[in-house]
Each structure stands twice: as structure tokens, then as C-alpha cells.
Amino acid sequence: VNALFGDARVAEVKGDDARLQPGIAFQLAGHAREDMNILWRPMQITHKGQQFTALEEDAAEAEVGTSYTFTATLIPARVEWHAPACPKPVIDGPQMAKVVGP
């Protein structure tokens, strides 16, 4: 049941704080909605980094420095999350067998 309702309340966030790690809860503070200032647990994070001066031929015309951003999916930390159940394997069509023995 937890696997079915684990994503009932999720938050999608963007940011640049490299300390965010999947599975490690953090306290949100300062949100405009007071009910959102709770413990949240990241379940999925996508990282994006750029180093504009990495290629020597492009360094003269590149933007300055490096950048890091992420997008993450959060669930409330009080929610007990379980991965969705995998479906049972099914064989399509007939299964032929040769029975041997007494």
C-alpha cells in the first residue's frame, strides 16, 4: 500500500546547493505556506554542471566560471516510501514442454 500512495504529495524543486542527497531528509524553512515548512526527503535528483572555460578554443569567448544546478523530487520525510512492486513475469503464448520420466 505504501508503494501505491508514496507519491501522493511530492514537491519539485530546483537549486544549486550541492549538499542535497537522495534519502537524506532536511528541514525546509521560510516557505510562504507554513504547512510546507516540514522535513522533506529527496527521492530523485538530476544534476547539471557546466565549466565554460574547459575547452581551450572556446575559453576566450566563454561565460565566466562554472555553474551547478539540480532538479529534485521530494516527499515528506514522515512518509514511509517503498518502490513500486514489480509485475510478475508472464510468458506470452503457449509454453511447450516435453515430459520425461516414469
mmCIF file of N, CA and C in Angstrom:
data_model
loop_
_atom_site.group_PDB
_atom_site.id
_atom_site.type_symbol
_atom_site.label_atom_id
_atom_site.label_comp_id
_atom_site.label_asym_id
_atom_site.label_seq_id
_atom_site.Cartn_x
_atom_site.Cartn_y
_atom_site.Cartn_z
ATOM 1 N N VAL A 1 0.831 -1.190 0.000
ATOM 2 C CA VAL A 1 0.000 0.000 0.000
ATOM 3 C C VAL A 1 0.875 1.253 0.000
ATOM 4 N N ASN A 2 1.979 1.222 0.752
ATOM 5 C CA ASN A 2 2.868 2.382 0.784
ATOM 6 C C ASN A 2 3.453 2.686 -0.589
ATOM 7 N N ALA A 3 3.685 1.656 -1.382
ATOM 8 C CA ALA A 3 4.218 1.883 -2.722
ATOM 9 C C ALA A 3 3.202 2.588 -3.613
ATOM 10 N N LEU A 4 1.909 2.328 -3.389
ATOM 11 C CA LEU A 4 0.873 2.949 -4.214
ATOM 12 C C LEU A 4 0.663 4.421 -3.876
ATOM 13 N N PHE A 5 0.765 4.773 -2.600
ATOM 14 C CA PHE A 5 0.482 6.142 -2.173
ATOM 15 C C PHE A 5 1.732 6.928 -1.806
ATOM 16 N N GLY A 6 2.913 6.389 -2.085
ATOM 17 C CA GLY A 6 4.159 7.050 -1.717
ATOM 18 C C GLY A 6 4.375 8.384 -2.398
ATOM 19 N N ASP A 7 3.792 8.564 -3.575
ATOM 20 C CA ASP A 7 3.972 9.827 -4.296
ATOM 21 C C ASP A 7 2.708 10.674 -4.273
ATOM 22 N N ALA A 8 1.873 10.505 -3.245
ATOM 23 C CA ALA A 8 0.636 11.282 -3.157
ATOM 24 C C ALA A 8 0.920 12.764 -2.951
ATOM 25 N N ARG A 9 1.968 13.102 -2.216
ATOM 26 C CA ARG A 9 2.345 14.502 -2.005
ATOM 27 C C ARG A 9 3.827 14.633 -2.310
ATOM 28 N N VAL A 10 4.141 15.270 -3.420
ATOM 29 C CA VAL A 10 5.532 15.460 -3.822
ATOM 30 C C VAL A 10 5.776 16.931 -4.113
ATOM 31 N N ALA A 11 7.037 17.309 -4.088
ATOM 32 C CA ALA A 11 7.443 18.667 -4.438
ATOM 33 C C ALA A 11 8.566 18.571 -5.459
ATOM 34 N N GLU A 12 8.505 19.403 -6.470
ATOM 35 C CA GLU A 12 9.568 19.506 -7.468
ATOM 36 C C GLU A 12 10.336 20.786 -7.176
ATOM 37 N N VAL A 13 11.657 20.687 -7.024
ATOM 38 C CA VAL A 13 12.466 21.853 -6.671
ATOM 39 C C VAL A 13 13.657 21.973 -7.610
ATOM 40 N N LYS A 14 14.185 23.190 -7.694
ATOM 41 C CA LYS A 14 15.413 23.485 -8.432
ATOM 42 C C LYS A 14 16.317 24.271 -7.503
ATOM 43 N N GLY A 15 17.615 24.114 -7.668
ATOM 44 C CA GLY A 15 18.528 24.862 -6.822
ATOM 45 C C GLY A 15 19.975 24.638 -7.204
ATOM 46 N N ASP A 16 20.870 25.082 -6.314
ATOM 47 C CA ASP A 16 22.298 24.947 -6.570
ATOM 48 C C ASP A 16 23.079 24.521 -5.328
ATOM 49 N N ASP A 17 22.408 23.961 -4.332
ATOM 50 C CA ASP A 17 23.071 23.518 -3.109
ATOM 51 C C ASP A 17 23.509 22.068 -3.282
ATOM 52 N N ALA A 18 24.809 21.842 -3.369
ATOM 53 C CA ALA A 18 25.334 20.503 -3.629
ATOM 54 C C ALA A 18 25.200 19.568 -2.431
ATOM 55 N N ARG A 19 24.745 20.061 -1.286
ATOM 56 C CA ARG A 19 24.598 19.216 -0.096
ATOM 57 C C ARG A 19 23.365 18.323 -0.158
ATOM 58 N N LEU A 20 22.437 18.584 -1.050
ATOM 59 C CA LEU A 20 21.214 17.787 -1.154
ATOM 60 C C LEU A 20 21.556 16.389 -1.658
ATOM 61 N N GLN A 21 21.131 15.362 -0.918
ATOM 62 C CA GLN A 21 21.430 13.977 -1.273
ATOM 63 C C GLN A 21 20.156 13.141 -1.204
ATOM 64 N N PRO A 22 19.978 12.194 -2.126
ATOM 65 C CA PRO A 22 18.792 11.338 -2.073
ATOM 66 C C PRO A 22 18.733 10.550 -0.766
ATOM 67 N N GLY A 23 17.550 10.518 -0.162
ATOM 68 C CA GLY A 23 17.346 9.752 1.054
ATOM 69 C C GLY A 23 17.675 10.478 2.342
ATOM 70 N N ILE A 24 18.391 11.604 2.288
ATOM 71 C CA ILE A 24 18.775 12.356 3.482
ATOM 72 C C ILE A 24 17.787 13.506 3.661
ATOM 73 N N ALA A 25 17.015 13.478 4.755
ATOM 74 C CA ALA A 25 15.974 14.483 4.993
ATOM 75 C C ALA A 25 16.583 15.820 5.409
ATOM 76 N N PHE A 26 15.865 16.898 5.093
ATOM 77 C CA PHE A 26 16.269 18.240 5.510
ATOM 78 C C PHE A 26 15.023 19.019 5.905
ATOM 79 N N GLN A 27 15.207 20.014 6.755
ATOM 80 C CA GLN A 27 14.112 20.861 7.228
ATOM 81 C C GLN A 27 13.985 22.071 6.312
ATOM 82 N N LEU A 28 12.827 22.252 5.707
ATOM 83 C CA LEU A 28 12.558 23.433 4.896
ATOM 84 C C LEU A 28 12.093 24.548 5.819
ATOM 85 N N ALA A 29 12.626 25.737 5.636
ATOM 86 C CA ALA A 29 12.250 26.885 6.469
ATOM 87 C C ALA A 29 12.055 28.097 5.572
ATOM 88 N N GLY A 30 11.137 28.964 5.959
ATOM 89 C CA GLY A 30 10.931 30.214 5.241
ATOM 90 C C GLY A 30 10.008 30.124 4.045
ATOM 91 N N HIS A 31 9.287 29.033 3.875
ATOM 92 C CA HIS A 31 8.350 28.925 2.756
ATOM 93 C C HIS A 31 7.119 29.784 3.038
ATOM 94 N N ALA A 32 6.510 30.314 1.992
ATOM 95 C CA ALA A 32 5.331 31.170 2.146
ATOM 96 C C ALA A 32 4.150 30.406 2.752
ATOM 97 N N ARG A 33 4.023 29.129 2.415
ATOM 98 C CA ARG A 33 2.975 28.294 3.020
ATOM 99 C C ARG A 33 3.567 27.587 4.235
ATOM 100 N N GLU A 34 3.017 27.854 5.392
ATOM 101 C CA GLU A 34 3.555 27.302 6.636
ATOM 102 C C GLU A 34 3.503 25.774 6.664
ATOM 103 N N ASP A 35 2.503 25.168 6.015
ATOM 104 C CA ASP A 35 2.406 23.705 6.023
ATOM 105 C C ASP A 35 3.498 23.034 5.192
ATOM 106 N N MET A 36 4.254 23.808 4.419
ATOM 107 C CA MET A 36 5.359 23.259 3.633
ATOM 108 C C MET A 36 6.674 23.263 4.407
ATOM 109 N N ASN A 37 6.749 23.963 5.525
ATOM 110 C CA ASN A 37 7.969 24.032 6.335
ATOM 111 C C ASN A 37 8.068 22.791 7.221
ATOM 112 N N ILE A 38 8.361 21.665 6.592
ATOM 113 C CA ILE A 38 8.466 20.375 7.273
ATOM 114 C C ILE A 38 9.750 19.696 6.823
ATOM 115 N N LEU A 39 9.998 18.506 7.361
ATOM 116 C CA LEU A 39 11.124 17.698 6.888
ATOM 117 C C LEU A 39 10.765 17.088 5.535
ATOM 118 N N TRP A 40 11.672 17.223 4.563
ATOM 119 C CA TRP A 40 11.490 16.665 3.225
ATOM 120 C C TRP A 40 12.640 15.715 2.924
ATOM 121 N N ARG A 41 12.353 14.674 2.120
ATOM 122 C CA ARG A 41 13.378 13.711 1.731
ATOM 123 C C ARG A 41 13.462 13.668 0.203
ATOM 124 N N PRO A 42 14.640 13.971 -0.367
ATOM 125 C CA PRO A 42 14.804 13.870 -1.825
ATOM 126 C C PRO A 42 14.757 12.408 -2.277
ATOM 127 N N MET A 43 13.944 12.146 -3.286
ATOM 128 C CA MET A 43 13.834 10.796 -3.828
ATOM 129 C C MET A 43 14.536 10.664 -5.177
ATOM 130 N N GLN A 44 14.658 11.770 -5.894
ATOM 131 C CA GLN A 44 15.315 11.748 -7.200
ATOM 132 C C GLN A 44 15.975 13.099 -7.407
ATOM 133 N N ILE A 45 17.217 13.076 -7.878
ATOM 134 C CA ILE A 45 17.941 14.324 -8.152
ATOM 135 C C ILE A 45 18.608 14.198 -9.515
ATOM 136 N N THR A 46 18.474 15.245 -10.323
ATOM 137 C CA THR A 46 19.172 15.337 -11.599
ATOM 138 C C THR A 46 20.145 16.497 -11.508
ATOM 139 N N HIS A 47 21.431 16.211 -11.708
ATOM 140 C CA HIS A 47 22.473 17.223 -11.591
ATOM 141 C C HIS A 47 22.850 17.751 -12.970
ATOM 142 N N LYS A 48 23.204 19.025 -13.027
ATOM 143 C CA LYS A 48 23.696 19.616 -14.270
ATOM 144 C C LYS A 48 24.830 20.569 -13.911
ATOM 145 N N GLY A 49 25.973 20.340 -14.514
ATOM 146 C CA GLY A 49 27.121 21.206 -14.272
ATOM 147 C C GLY A 49 27.742 21.643 -15.582
ATOM 148 N N GLN A 50 28.267 22.868 -15.594
ATOM 149 C CA GLN A 50 28.952 23.382 -16.781
ATOM 150 C C GLN A 50 30.225 24.084 -16.348
ATOM 151 N N GLN A 51 31.273 23.846 -17.104
ATOM 152 C CA GLN A 51 32.521 24.560 -16.895
ATOM 153 C C GLN A 51 32.831 25.243 -18.222
ATOM 154 N N PHE A 52 32.558 26.531 -18.273
ATOM 155 C CA PHE A 52 32.588 27.259 -19.541
ATOM 156 C C PHE A 52 33.983 27.367 -20.139
ATOM 157 N N THR A 53 35.012 27.354 -19.326
ATOM 158 C CA THR A 53 36.366 27.531 -19.854
ATOM 159 C C THR A 53 37.111 26.213 -19.985
ATOM 160 N N ALA A 54 36.407 25.084 -20.024
ATOM 161 C CA ALA A 54 37.064 23.782 -20.105
ATOM 162 C C ALA A 54 37.717 23.563 -21.469
ATOM 163 N N LEU A 55 37.107 24.062 -22.521
ATOM 164 C CA LEU A 55 37.671 23.891 -23.859
ATOM 165 C C LEU A 55 38.514 25.109 -24.208
ATOM 166 N N GLU A 56 39.781 24.879 -24.492
ATOM 167 C CA GLU A 56 40.708 25.988 -24.714
ATOM 168 C C GLU A 56 40.286 26.883 -25.873
ATOM 169 N N GLU A 57 39.785 26.289 -26.952
ATOM 170 C CA GLU A 57 39.423 27.106 -28.111
ATOM 171 C C GLU A 57 38.217 27.999 -27.832
ATOM 172 N N ASP A 58 37.365 27.615 -26.882
ATOM 173 C CA ASP A 58 36.192 28.415 -26.555
ATOM 174 C C ASP A 58 36.401 29.319 -25.345
ATOM 175 N N ALA A 59 37.549 29.229 -24.693
ATOM 176 C CA ALA A 59 37.765 29.935 -23.431
ATOM 177 C C ALA A 59 37.724 31.449 -23.590
ATOM 178 N N ALA A 60 38.188 31.972 -24.703
ATOM 179 C CA ALA A 60 38.253 33.425 -24.871
ATOM 180 C C ALA A 60 36.864 34.051 -24.956
ATOM 181 N N GLU A 61 35.894 33.345 -25.526
ATOM 182 C CA GLU A 61 34.560 33.905 -25.719
ATOM 183 C C GLU A 61 33.532 33.330 -24.745
ATOM 184 N N ALA A 62 33.977 32.518 -23.807
ATOM 185 C CA ALA A 62 33.048 31.813 -22.925
ATOM 186 C C ALA A 62 32.576 32.692 -21.780
ATOM 187 N N GLU A 63 31.446 32.257 -21.195
ATOM 188 C CA GLU A 63 30.991 32.894 -19.970
ATOM 189 C C GLU A 63 31.992 32.557 -18.867
ATOM 190 N N VAL A 64 31.987 33.327 -17.820
ATOM 191 C CA VAL A 64 32.990 33.180 -16.772
ATOM 192 C C VAL A 64 32.611 32.059 -15.808
ATOM 193 N N GLY A 65 33.598 31.248 -15.398
ATOM 194 C CA GLY A 65 33.446 30.302 -14.316
ATOM 195 C C GLY A 65 32.678 29.041 -14.636
ATOM 196 N N THR A 66 32.159 28.446 -13.565
ATOM 197 C CA THR A 66 31.412 27.207 -13.665
ATOM 198 C C THR A 66 30.028 27.402 -13.062
ATOM 199 N N SER A 67 29.129 26.493 -13.373
ATOM 200 C CA SER A 67 27.800 26.565 -12.774
ATOM 201 C C SER A 67 27.331 25.157 -12.432
ATOM 202 N N TYR A 68 26.491 25.076 -11.411
ATOM 203 C CA TYR A 68 25.909 23.814 -10.980
ATOM 204 C C TYR A 68 24.454 24.063 -10.629
ATOM 205 N N THR A 69 23.564 23.228 -11.121
ATOM 206 C CA THR A 69 22.150 23.286 -10.760
ATOM 207 C C THR A 69 21.625 21.858 -10.623
ATOM 208 N N PHE A 70 20.522 21.728 -9.934
ATOM 209 C CA PHE A 70 19.871 20.434 -9.820
ATOM 210 C C PHE A 70 18.370 20.623 -9.874
ATOM 211 N N THR A 71 17.681 19.569 -10.235
ATOM 212 C CA THR A 71 16.236 19.474 -10.062
ATOM 213 C C THR A 71 16.004 18.217 -9.232
ATOM 214 N N ALA A 72 15.061 18.293 -8.298
ATOM 215 C CA ALA A 72 14.839 17.170 -7.395
ATOM 216 C C ALA A 72 13.356 16.965 -7.140
ATOM 217 N N THR A 73 13.007 15.736 -6.846
ATOM 218 C CA THR A 73 11.664 15.371 -6.422
ATOM 219 C C THR A 73 11.736 15.023 -4.943
ATOM 220 N N LEU A 74 10.896 15.684 -4.136
ATOM 221 C CA LEU A 74 10.906 15.495 -2.688
ATOM 222 C C LEU A 74 9.588 14.896 -2.224
ATOM 223 N N ILE A 75 9.663 14.127 -1.139
ATOM 224 C CA ILE A 75 8.464 13.660 -0.448
ATOM 225 C C ILE A 75 8.616 14.031 1.019
ATOM 226 N N PRO A 76 7.514 14.176 1.751
ATOM 227 C CA PRO A 76 7.634 14.449 3.188
ATOM 228 C C PRO A 76 8.402 13.319 3.880
ATOM 229 N N ALA A 77 9.287 13.678 4.803
ATOM 230 C CA ALA A 77 10.132 12.677 5.462
ATOM 231 C C ALA A 77 9.317 11.703 6.304
ATOM 232 N N ARG A 78 8.143 12.107 6.763
ATOM 233 C CA ARG A 78 7.327 11.218 7.595
ATOM 234 C C ARG A 78 6.669 10.108 6.790
ATOM 235 N N VAL A 79 6.676 10.215 5.462
ATOM 236 C CA VAL A 79 6.080 9.196 4.594
ATOM 237 C C VAL A 79 7.048 8.023 4.475
ATOM 238 N N GLU A 80 6.542 6.825 4.732
ATOM 239 C CA GLU A 80 7.355 5.624 4.566
ATOM 240 C C GLU A 80 7.290 5.227 3.097
ATOM 241 N N TRP A 81 8.391 5.416 2.376
ATOM 242 C CA TRP A 81 8.403 5.208 0.931
ATOM 243 C C TRP A 81 8.879 3.798 0.603
ATOM 244 N N HIS A 82 8.212 3.168 -0.359
ATOM 245 C CA HIS A 82 8.618 1.867 -0.886
ATOM 246 C C HIS A 82 8.564 1.945 -2.402
ATOM 247 N N ALA A 83 9.486 1.259 -3.039
ATOM 248 C CA ALA A 83 9.489 1.215 -4.501
ATOM 249 C C ALA A 83 8.242 0.488 -4.989
ATOM 250 N N PRO A 84 7.730 0.879 -6.154
ATOM 251 C CA PRO A 84 6.568 0.170 -6.702
ATOM 252 C C PRO A 84 6.889 -1.311 -6.919
ATOM 253 N N ALA A 85 5.909 -2.150 -6.696
ATOM 254 C CA ALA A 85 6.101 -3.590 -6.871
ATOM 255 C C ALA A 85 6.312 -3.915 -8.346
ATOM 256 N N CYS A 86 7.227 -4.817 -8.601
ATOM 257 C CA CYS A 86 7.482 -5.252 -9.977
ATOM 258 C C CYS A 86 6.401 -6.251 -10.385
ATOM 259 N N PRO A 87 5.907 -6.153 -11.610
ATOM 260 C CA PRO A 87 4.893 -7.118 -12.047
ATOM 261 C C PRO A 87 5.498 -8.517 -12.179
ATOM 262 N N LYS A 88 4.665 -9.530 -11.964
ATOM 263 C CA LYS A 88 5.127 -10.903 -12.112
ATOM 264 C C LYS A 88 5.448 -11.161 -13.584
ATOM 265 N N PRO A 89 6.509 -11.912 -13.858
ATOM 266 C CA PRO A 89 6.823 -12.229 -15.249
ATOM 267 C C PRO A 89 5.731 -13.096 -15.877
ATOM 268 N N VAL A 90 5.417 -12.814 -17.117
ATOM 269 C CA VAL A 90 4.375 -13.545 -17.838
ATOM 270 C C VAL A 90 4.949 -13.995 -19.173
ATOM 271 N N ILE A 91 4.640 -15.222 -19.541
ATOM 272 C CA ILE A 91 5.080 -15.742 -20.830
ATOM 273 C C ILE A 91 3.958 -15.520 -21.832
ATOM 274 N N ASP A 92 4.267 -14.843 -22.929
ATOM 275 C CA ASP A 92 3.280 -14.613 -23.982
ATOM 276 C C ASP A 92 3.169 -15.863 -24.849
ATOM 277 N N GLY A 93 1.958 -16.348 -25.047
ATOM 278 C CA GLY A 93 1.734 -17.501 -25.906
ATOM 279 C C GLY A 93 1.893 -18.811 -25.160
ATOM 280 N N PRO A 94 1.771 -19.920 -25.892
ATOM 281 C CA PRO A 94 1.869 -21.230 -25.243
ATOM 282 C C PRO A 94 3.309 -21.544 -24.845
ATOM 283 N N GLN A 95 3.437 -22.349 -23.797
ATOM 284 C CA GLN A 95 4.752 -22.791 -23.351
ATOM 285 C C GLN A 95 4.828 -24.292 -23.594
ATOM 286 N N MET A 96 5.699 -24.688 -24.487
ATOM 287 C CA MET A 96 5.817 -26.099 -24.864
ATOM 288 C C MET A 96 6.776 -26.780 -23.897
ATOM 289 N N ALA A 97 6.422 -27.993 -23.497
ATOM 290 C CA ALA A 97 7.271 -28.765 -22.595
ATOM 291 C C ALA A 97 7.269 -30.224 -23.018
ATOM 292 N N LYS A 98 8.373 -30.888 -22.767
ATOM 293 C CA LYS A 98 8.479 -32.320 -23.039
ATOM 294 C C LYS A 98 8.624 -33.001 -21.684
ATOM 295 N N VAL A 99 7.645 -33.825 -21.341
ATOM 296 C CA VAL A 99 7.640 -34.504 -20.053
ATOM 297 C C VAL A 99 8.339 -35.844 -20.219
ATOM 298 N N VAL A 100 9.321 -36.100 -19.360
ATOM 299 C CA VAL A 100 10.047 -37.375 -19.395
ATOM 300 C C VAL A 100 10.007 -37.998 -18.014
ATOM 301 N N GLY A 101 10.109 -39.275 -17.966
ATOM 302 C CA GLY A 101 10.148 -39.949 -16.675
ATOM 303 C C GLY A 101 9.145 -41.070 -16.596
ATOM 304 N N PRO A 102 9.112 -41.766 -15.460
ATOM 305 C CA PRO A 102 8.204 -42.912 -15.333
ATOM 306 C C PRO A 102 6.758 -42.516 -15.236
#
